[in-house]
Amino acid sequence: MPDSINRSSLLKWLVDPVQSTSGVAKRAYRFVGDRRAWLVPMALGVALLAISLLGLWESPDDFFFAYLVGWSFLLTTALGGLFFLVFNHLTRAHWSVVVNRINEALVWAFPLLLLLGLPLLFGMHDLYHWTHAGLYDPGSPQYDEILAGKRAYLNTPFWLVRIGVYFAVWTLISYRLYTLSLRQDVRADPEIPAALRSTSAWGLPLLAVTTAFASYDILMSTDPHWFSTIFGVYFFSGGALGAVATITLVSLLLQRTGGLLQGVITPEHYHDLGKYLFGFVIFWAYIAFSQYMLYWYGGIPEETVWFQHRLQGGWAWHSAALVVFHFLIPFLMLLPQATKRAGTVMAVLSVWLLGMHWFDLHWVVLPVLRESGGFHWLDFTCWLGLTGIFAGGLMYRLSRHPLVPQGHPSLHDSLQFENMQ
Amino acid sequence: METSKKLPTDPSESPPSPAGDGAADPERLVQGNLSFHDITEMVSRHAEKKAPLAWYVAFGVSLSGALLLIGLLAYVVWNGIGVWGNNQPVGWGWPIVNFVFWVGIGHAGTLISAILYLFRQHWRTAINRAAEAMTIFAVICALIWPTFHVGRVWAIYWTLPIPNQMAMWPQFKSPLLWDVFAVSSYFIVSTLFWYVGLVPDLATLRDRAKNFWRQRILAFFSLGWTGSNRHWRNYEKAYLLLAGLATPLVLSVHSVVSFDFAVSVIPGWHTTIFPPYFVAGAIFSGFAMVVTLMVITREIYGLKNLITIDHLEKMNIIILLTGSIVGFAYITEFFMAWYSGVEYEQYAFINRAFGPYAWAYWIMMTCNLITPQLFWSKRLRRSIPVMFALSIVVNIGMWFERFVITITSLHRDFLPSSWGYFTATWVDIGTFVGSFGLFFTLFLLFLRFVPMVAMAEVKGVMPEADPHHYDPEGNGHAEGDGEPYIAPAEPALAEAYRNDETDAPE
């Protein structure tokens, strides 16, 4: 039995930074599926992205905007997972230990996401209005005084540096949390739980600051005149919802298709995941409504225009749909105890909420491009293509390691966990 | 009372326990080898015996503060609100600052009793009773300000939607009206929640009462509680429901309070981060107040085995967390003011940092952003003197936060011709001091007459309350105690794969 874990080769590092530790997995926690589990989503994703490239030829604008939405969907979900993991370590949560590995597999996504984000650099000119040089030239008819005042922040070199810093921070935190936990599977070192907590403790403030500024840089600056102080929280709230939905969905998929983790992840754990989904649905609605209501109420033109674009033309339907399908229906569905404990309902709701998280980001970004609303086929192929590759990476990592952190000191408590009925 | 048994009051006083009974276990919430009876005795005796002299001294001081408040409020109503320091640009002065301050203090109580309950944090049991009492008294202190800050307090019932001969209704678009609904429902729900939690403990006091009237009065308030299985089942359901309802309530109440500012168009007020940021600030200041009160209470009433240093450390961690959220919100506001490119917004923040109220701003920044960061050190956050000092510093900082938001945004806004300066009068200071008097009067009455720790709940988190305590491997019945012994019910898988570490690698 190996005592420690070894690093992967450079290319594999992107997908999984350590070599397989499945050799030490106890039989109950061993991944018994085959390569199709990760190969199929990966192949579908690549195929859909290849099809999307035809769209790049036909309509570069639509491609880049669709790609940005799909990529942000994955980025926010991974960040939400990182928050959830950090939170569970800091509060010494016992119930969540059996799903921690799924979350850890989710958060080791940032190097791959950085790579997948590179195509966006070719679309900077389409995506970000502030990259147009004429805005800053007082002699030009395009001169924009407001944007010229923001130039110290909104300029391409500094933007690239910032994105690099964010990814470095996220990668560092997720690398520590992921590899420490895997090391604990191989050889239970009593120092590791404390190391996980201290990483989470210094990681949390860094994560909060970088996530907020990333939301300003990546999404808010698509409409560079508009600003909102709560936007970082809004960005986080959707991602946290997406992360819990992903964890629920992946654990159900593992159980239903491979018969894995039977009796390990029980309705008790789904009940708790359901409570978190419920909580984050409400949190998202609270943040989204606060932002809307305060701008509607104040009616200051430079702020309200953002919502005006989203309440006129075809976008009015999207806004109404967000209220009903992102808040009201999941709220009512997740309210009773029974639905949170029923695997099938939870699977449907997780898929639904992931779809709504994408729809929410689509609603944030696309009105900049299309004033009259509506979808383009690229919106779907880019999103699903990127998600396929991302999901393939996630399943690949799961297939190489024990499916639960088997060396975690609280695993026994987590296995026996029961809700108060 | 002839209670003569000496109860251990301090973990350091108790003799080292024999190995294996877990008393030295840091995970254990109740220290000092206390039995169930010891807990009852330790908590109830303070409500049963005569209060110590210190209590009478403190009560006298607090009551004079409360009387000062009542006198000054009468003075304000009689003479008009012009005796406060408010002026034309600064129409909202100390009264609104104090209102937001007191509402914020109250929120920690609901956080401890409801939100930590939903998160199954057992350490809340020792502090929730006092924290909920603190909520109720802080909300009473808060309600004074919107009531008396109006020019015509006798017409304040017009804010209620009552059918009347004028067929006039309140304006439902005003966040000040939402405040009326938010704070009054918050008060009602907090009181109900507190009272529901009190019922089993009042029954305990009733059963211990030796005097006829004491017994009758407690029998009335404990509602015929017998502690039957059915009672407990309904009680737990009700408690969970109230916790589930109080959680969105507490978040929405302080959000509504933040809307008072954020819906306006004043630079420095109109910003979307206010709802979550005010809530974080409320938890921050409220927890600081709980720490201040608990440090004193556990010392004077000998509750150090129930409210241990681990409890205080956890509260300090929450102070650190919410303090950092508040600090992050300050940075966000500053950044967004610059980023917005709106000159009024930019000026509002420059004025805060370098204008006539820069002193208030820097007090706020020091107390809220810098000093809580000391709690990163484990040694400091477990030190009683440090946490006591810091918890007071936090509340000074949070009072100044509301002062800075309210007054610096008002005294200089769009038109330079309407710039002014606000100076507090002696009535401002007197009423604010008086509100502390009222708060401590009520809190001291609570300490005197009501069990200050939720006895039933603390007993529920003792290891002995776990059915598996006496037989960790079995079903709660030791072999040979007359009950059928049932082998431990392990999950089938954990059992099957328990010893397969030797499995050959793939």
Coordinates of C-alpha atoms in Angstrom, one line a residue, chain B residues 89-492:
Chain B
P89 CA -30.0 68.5 6.0
V90 CA -29.6 65.9 8.8
G91 CA -33.3 65.0 9.6
W92 CA -32.3 61.6 10.9
G93 CA -29.9 61.9 13.8
W94 CA -29.2 59.8 16.8
P95 CA -32.7 58.3 17.2
I96 CA -32.4 56.4 13.9
V97 CA -28.8 55.5 14.6
N98 CA -29.9 54.1 18.0
F99 CA -32.9 52.3 16.4
V100 CA -30.7 50.5 13.9
F101 CA -28.1 49.8 16.6
W102 CA -30.7 48.2 19.0
V103 CA -32.4 46.2 16.3
G104 CA -29.0 44.9 15.2
I105 CA -28.2 43.8 18.8
G106 CA -31.4 41.9 18.9
H107 CA -30.6 39.8 15.9
A108 CA -27.9 37.7 17.5
G109 CA -30.5 36.2 19.8
T110 CA -32.6 34.9 16.9
L111 CA -29.5 33.8 15.1
I112 CA -28.4 31.7 18.1
S113 CA -31.9 30.3 18.9
A114 CA -33.1 29.7 15.3
I115 CA -30.4 29.6 12.8
L116 CA -27.9 27.6 14.9
Y117 CA -30.8 25.3 15.8
L118 CA -31.4 24.6 12.1
F119 CA -27.7 23.9 11.7
R120 CA -27.8 21.5 14.6
Q121 CA -25.2 23.4 16.6
H122 CA -25.6 21.9 20.1
W123 CA -23.4 24.5 21.7
R124 CA -26.2 27.0 21.3
T125 CA -28.2 25.4 24.1
A126 CA -26.2 27.0 27.0
I127 CA -26.6 30.6 25.6
N128 CA -29.9 30.6 23.7
R129 CA -32.1 31.6 26.6
A130 CA -30.1 34.6 27.5
A131 CA -29.6 35.6 23.9
E132 CA -33.4 35.4 23.2
A133 CA -34.1 37.5 26.2
M134 CA -31.5 39.9 24.9
T135 CA -33.4 40.0 21.6
I136 CA -36.7 40.9 23.1
F137 CA -35.2 43.6 25.3
A138 CA -33.2 45.0 22.5
V139 CA -36.2 45.2 20.3
I140 CA -38.1 47.0 23.0
C141 CA -35.3 49.5 23.2
A142 CA -35.3 49.8 19.4
L143 CA -39.0 50.4 19.2
I144 CA -38.7 53.5 21.3
W145 CA -36.9 55.4 18.6
P146 CA -39.3 55.2 15.6
T147 CA -42.1 55.9 18.0
F148 CA -40.7 59.0 19.6
H149 CA -38.7 60.3 16.6
V150 CA -41.9 61.4 15.0
G151 CA -43.1 64.9 15.6
R152 CA -46.6 63.8 16.7
V153 CA -46.4 60.7 18.6
W154 CA -50.1 60.7 19.4
A155 CA -50.9 60.2 15.8
I156 CA -48.6 57.2 15.3
Y157 CA -51.5 54.7 15.1
W158 CA -52.1 56.2 11.6
T159 CA -49.3 54.0 10.4
L160 CA -51.5 51.0 11.1
P161 CA -53.9 49.9 8.3
I162 CA -57.0 50.4 10.4
P163 CA -60.4 51.2 8.8
N164 CA -61.2 54.7 9.9
Q165 CA -63.7 57.5 9.4
M166 CA -61.4 59.3 7.0
A167 CA -61.0 56.3 4.7
M168 CA -57.3 56.9 4.9
W169 CA -54.7 54.2 4.7
P170 CA -50.9 54.1 5.1
Q171 CA -48.7 54.2 2.1
F172 CA -47.4 50.7 1.5
K173 CA -44.5 51.8 -0.6
S174 CA -42.7 53.3 2.4
P175 CA -40.0 51.2 4.0
L176 CA -40.8 53.0 7.2
L177 CA -44.2 51.3 7.1
W178 CA -42.5 48.0 6.4
D179 CA -40.4 48.7 9.5
V180 CA -43.6 48.9 11.5
F181 CA -44.7 45.5 10.3
A182 CA -41.2 44.0 10.4
V183 CA -40.2 45.0 13.9
S184 CA -43.6 44.4 15.4
S185 CA -43.8 40.9 13.9
Y186 CA -40.2 40.3 14.9
F187 CA -41.1 41.2 18.5
I188 CA -44.1 38.9 18.6
V189 CA -42.4 35.9 17.0
S190 CA -39.3 36.4 19.2
T191 CA -41.4 36.5 22.3
L192 CA -43.4 33.5 21.3
F193 CA -40.3 31.6 20.5
W194 CA -38.7 32.5 23.8
Y195 CA -41.8 31.6 25.7
V196 CA -42.3 28.2 24.0
G197 CA -38.7 27.4 24.9
L198 CA -39.4 28.5 28.5
V199 CA -42.4 26.2 29.1
P200 CA -40.5 23.0 30.2
D201 CA -38.1 25.1 32.4
L202 CA -41.0 27.0 34.1
A203 CA -42.5 23.6 34.8
T204 CA -39.3 22.6 36.5
L205 CA -39.4 25.8 38.6
R206 CA -43.1 25.0 39.4
D207 CA -42.2 21.6 40.6
R208 CA -39.5 22.9 42.8
A209 CA -41.6 25.8 44.2
K210 CA -42.2 25.6 48.0
N211 CA -44.5 28.6 48.3
F212 CA -48.2 28.5 47.5
W213 CA -48.3 31.6 45.3
R214 CA -45.0 30.9 43.6
Q215 CA -46.3 27.5 42.7
R216 CA -49.6 28.9 41.4
I217 CA -48.0 31.6 39.3
L218 CA -45.5 29.2 37.7
A219 CA -48.3 26.6 37.2
F220 CA -50.2 29.2 35.2
F221 CA -47.2 30.1 33.0
S222 CA -46.0 26.5 32.5
L223 CA -49.4 25.7 30.9
G224 CA -49.8 22.3 32.5
W225 CA -46.6 20.9 31.1
T226 CA -46.0 17.4 32.3
G227 CA -43.1 16.4 30.0
S228 CA -45.0 13.5 28.5
N229 CA -43.8 11.9 25.4
R230 CA -46.6 13.5 23.4
H231 CA -45.8 16.9 24.9
W232 CA -42.2 16.6 23.9
R233 CA -43.0 15.5 20.4
N234 CA -45.3 18.4 19.8
Y235 CA -42.9 20.8 21.5
E236 CA -40.0 19.7 19.3
K237 CA -42.1 20.1 16.1
A238 CA -43.3 23.6 17.2
Y239 CA -39.8 24.6 18.1
L240 CA -38.5 23.5 14.7
L241 CA -41.3 25.3 12.9
L242 CA -40.7 28.5 14.8
A243 CA -37.0 28.2 14.1
G244 CA -37.7 27.8 10.4
L245 CA -40.0 30.8 10.4
A246 CA -37.8 33.0 12.6
T247 CA -34.8 32.5 10.3
P248 CA -36.3 34.2 7.2
L249 CA -37.9 36.7 9.5
V250 CA -34.7 37.8 11.1
L251 CA -33.0 38.2 7.7
S252 CA -35.9 40.1 6.3
V253 CA -36.3 42.4 9.3
H254 CA -32.8 43.8 9.1
S255 CA -33.0 43.9 5.3
V256 CA -36.2 46.0 5.7
V257 CA -34.3 48.3 8.1
S258 CA -31.5 48.6 5.5
F259 CA -34.2 49.5 2.9
D260 CA -34.9 52.6 4.9
F261 CA -31.6 53.9 3.6
A262 CA -31.1 51.9 0.4
V263 CA -34.4 52.8 -1.4
S264 CA -33.5 56.5 -1.2
V265 CA -31.5 58.3 -3.8
I266 CA -29.0 59.8 -1.4
P267 CA -25.4 59.1 -2.4
G268 CA -23.9 56.8 0.3
W269 CA -27.4 55.3 1.1
H270 CA -28.5 54.1 -2.3
T271 CA -26.6 50.9 -2.8
T272 CA -27.7 47.3 -3.4
I273 CA -25.3 45.6 -0.9
F274 CA -27.1 47.1 2.1
P275 CA -29.6 44.2 2.8
P276 CA -27.0 41.4 3.3
Y277 CA -24.4 43.8 4.7
F278 CA -26.7 45.1 7.4
V279 CA -27.7 41.6 8.3
A280 CA -24.0 40.7 8.7
G281 CA -23.4 43.8 10.8
A282 CA -26.4 43.0 13.0
I283 CA -25.0 39.5 13.7
F284 CA -21.6 41.0 14.3
S285 CA -22.8 43.5 16.9
G286 CA -25.4 41.2 18.4
F287 CA -22.8 38.5 19.0
A288 CA -20.5 41.0 20.6
M289 CA -23.3 42.0 23.0
V290 CA -23.9 38.4 23.9
V291 CA -20.2 37.9 24.6
T292 CA -20.2 41.0 26.8
L293 CA -23.2 39.8 28.8
M294 CA -22.2 36.1 29.0
V295 CA -18.7 36.9 30.2
I296 CA -20.2 38.8 33.2
T297 CA -23.1 36.4 33.8
R298 CA -21.1 33.2 33.9
E299 CA -18.7 34.8 36.3
I300 CA -21.2 36.2 38.7
Y301 CA -23.7 33.4 38.7
G302 CA -21.1 30.6 38.6
L303 CA -22.1 29.1 35.3
K304 CA -18.6 28.5 34.0
N305 CA -19.3 24.8 33.6
L306 CA -22.3 25.4 31.4
I307 CA -21.0 28.4 29.4
T308 CA -17.5 27.3 28.8
I309 CA -14.6 28.9 27.1
D310 CA -15.4 26.8 24.1
H311 CA -18.8 28.5 23.8
L312 CA -17.2 31.9 23.9
E313 CA -14.6 30.9 21.4
K314 CA -17.2 29.8 18.9
M315 CA -19.0 33.1 19.4
N316 CA -15.7 34.9 18.8
I317 CA -15.2 33.0 15.6
I318 CA -18.6 34.2 14.4
I319 CA -17.7 37.7 15.3
L320 CA -14.5 37.3 13.3
L321 CA -16.5 35.9 10.3
T322 CA -19.2 38.6 10.3
G323 CA -16.7 41.3 11.0
S324 CA -14.8 40.3 7.9
I325 CA -18.0 40.3 5.9
V326 CA -18.7 43.8 7.1
G327 CA -15.1 44.9 6.3
F328 CA -15.5 43.4 2.9
A329 CA -18.7 45.4 2.3
Y330 CA -16.8 48.6 3.2
I331 CA -14.3 47.8 0.6
T332 CA -16.9 46.9 -2.0
E333 CA -18.8 50.2 -1.4
F334 CA -15.6 52.2 -1.7
F335 CA -14.6 50.4 -4.9
M336 CA -18.0 50.6 -6.4
A337 CA -18.2 54.3 -5.6
W338 CA -15.1 54.9 -7.6
Y339 CA -16.1 52.4 -10.3
S340 CA -19.5 54.0 -10.8
G341 CA -18.1 57.1 -12.2
V342 CA -20.9 59.1 -10.4
E343 CA -19.3 62.1 -8.9
Y344 CA -21.8 62.4 -6.0
E345 CA -21.1 58.8 -5.0
Q346 CA -17.4 59.4 -5.2
Y347 CA -17.6 62.5 -3.1
A348 CA -19.8 60.9 -0.5
F349 CA -17.0 58.4 0.2
I350 CA -14.2 60.9 0.1
N351 CA -16.2 63.0 2.5
R352 CA -16.6 60.0 4.9
A353 CA -12.9 59.4 5.0
F354 CA -11.6 63.0 4.9
G355 CA -14.5 65.3 5.7
P356 CA -15.7 66.8 8.9
Y357 CA -16.8 63.4 10.3
A358 CA -13.5 61.6 9.4
W359 CA -13.0 60.9 13.1
A360 CA -16.2 58.9 13.2
Y361 CA -15.3 57.0 10.0
W362 CA -11.9 56.1 11.3
I363 CA -13.3 55.0 14.7
M364 CA -15.7 52.8 12.7
M365 CA -12.9 51.4 10.5
T366 CA -10.6 50.6 13.4
C367 CA -13.3 49.0 15.6
N368 CA -15.0 46.9 12.9
L369 CA -12.3 46.2 10.3
I370 CA -9.1 45.9 12.2
T371 CA -9.6 44.9 15.9
P372 CA -11.9 41.8 15.2
Q373 CA -9.0 40.4 13.1
L374 CA -7.2 39.8 16.4
F375 CA -9.5 36.8 16.8
W376 CA -7.5 35.0 14.2
S377 CA -5.2 34.1 17.1
K378 CA -6.5 31.2 19.1
R379 CA -4.9 32.5 22.3
L380 CA -6.6 35.9 22.0
R381 CA -10.0 34.5 21.2
R382 CA -9.9 32.2 24.2
S383 CA -8.8 35.0 26.6
I384 CA -11.6 36.4 28.7
P385 CA -10.2 39.9 29.1
V386 CA -9.4 40.3 25.4
M387 CA -12.8 39.1 24.3
F388 CA -14.6 41.3 26.8
A389 CA -12.7 44.4 25.7
L390 CA -13.1 43.5 22.0
S391 CA -16.8 42.8 22.3
I392 CA -17.3 46.3 23.7
V393 CA -15.0 47.8 21.0
V394 CA -17.2 46.0 18.3
N395 CA -20.3 47.6 19.6
I396 CA -18.8 51.0 19.7
G397 CA -17.7 50.5 16.1
M398 CA -21.1 49.3 15.1
W399 CA -22.8 52.3 16.7
F400 CA -20.4 54.5 14.7
E401 CA -21.1 52.5 11.5
R402 CA -24.8 53.5 11.7
F403 CA -23.8 57.0 12.7
V404 CA -21.4 57.3 9.7
I405 CA -24.0 55.9 7.2
T406 CA -26.8 58.0 8.5
I407 CA -25.2 61.3 9.2
T408 CA -22.2 61.7 6.8
S409 CA -24.5 60.8 3.9
L410 CA -27.1 63.4 4.9
H411 CA -24.9 66.3 6.0
R412 CA -23.4 66.8 2.5
D413 CA -25.3 65.6 -0.5
F414 CA -26.3 67.0 -3.9
L415 CA -26.6 70.8 -3.3
P416 CA -23.6 72.4 -1.5
S417 CA -26.0 75.2 -0.3
S418 CA -27.7 72.6 1.9
W419 CA -24.6 71.3 3.6
G420 CA -24.7 71.3 7.3
Y421 CA -23.2 69.8 10.4
F422 CA -24.9 67.7 13.0
T423 CA -24.1 68.1 16.7
A424 CA -25.8 65.9 19.3
T425 CA -27.5 67.7 22.2
W426 CA -27.7 66.6 25.8
V427 CA -31.1 65.1 25.1
D428 CA -29.6 62.9 22.4
I429 CA -27.0 61.6 24.8
G430 CA -29.4 61.3 27.7
T431 CA -32.0 59.3 25.8
F432 CA -29.3 57.0 24.4
V433 CA -27.8 56.4 27.8
G434 CA -31.3 55.9 29.1
S435 CA -32.0 53.2 26.6
F436 CA -29.1 51.2 28.0
G437 CA -30.8 51.7 31.4
L438 CA -34.0 50.2 30.1
F439 CA -32.2 47.3 28.5
F440 CA -30.3 46.4 31.6
T441 CA -33.3 46.8 33.8
L442 CA -35.2 44.3 31.8
F443 CA -32.2 42.0 31.5
L444 CA -31.6 42.0 35.3
L445 CA -35.2 41.2 35.9
F446 CA -34.8 38.3 33.5
L447 CA -31.7 37.1 35.4
R448 CA -33.6 37.3 38.7
F449 CA -36.9 35.6 37.8
V450 CA -36.4 33.3 34.8
P451 CA -34.0 30.3 34.3
M452 CA -31.2 32.0 32.5
V453 CA -30.0 28.8 30.8
A454 CA -32.4 26.4 29.0
M455 CA -32.1 23.5 31.4
A456 CA -34.2 21.1 29.4
E457 CA -32.1 21.7 26.3
V458 CA -28.7 21.5 28.0
K459 CA -29.7 18.2 29.5
G460 CA -30.6 17.0 26.0
V461 CA -27.1 17.5 24.8
M462 CA -25.4 15.8 27.7
P463 CA -23.8 12.6 26.7
E464 CA -26.0 10.8 29.2
A465 CA -29.0 11.8 27.2
D466 CA -27.8 9.8 24.3
P467 CA -29.6 6.4 24.4
H468 CA -26.3 4.7 23.5
H469 CA -24.4 6.4 26.2
Y470 CA -24.1 3.6 28.7
D471 CA -23.5 1.0 26.0
P472 CA -21.9 2.6 23.0
E473 CA -21.9 -0.6 21.0
G474 CA -25.5 -1.6 21.9
N475 CA -29.0 -0.3 21.9
G476 CA -28.8 1.6 25.2
H477 CA -29.4 -1.5 27.4
A478 CA -26.4 -3.1 29.0
E479 CA -26.4 -6.9 28.9
G480 CA -28.2 -8.2 31.9
D481 CA -30.3 -5.2 32.8
G482 CA -33.5 -7.1 32.2
E483 CA -34.1 -5.6 28.7
P484 CA -33.5 -7.7 25.6
Y485 CA -30.0 -7.1 24.3
I486 CA -30.0 -6.2 20.6
A487 CA -26.8 -6.3 18.7
P488 CA -25.7 -2.9 17.3
A489 CA -27.4 -2.0 14.0
E490 CA -24.5 -1.2 11.8
P491 CA -25.1 -0.3 8.2
A492 CA -24.7 -3.5 6.2

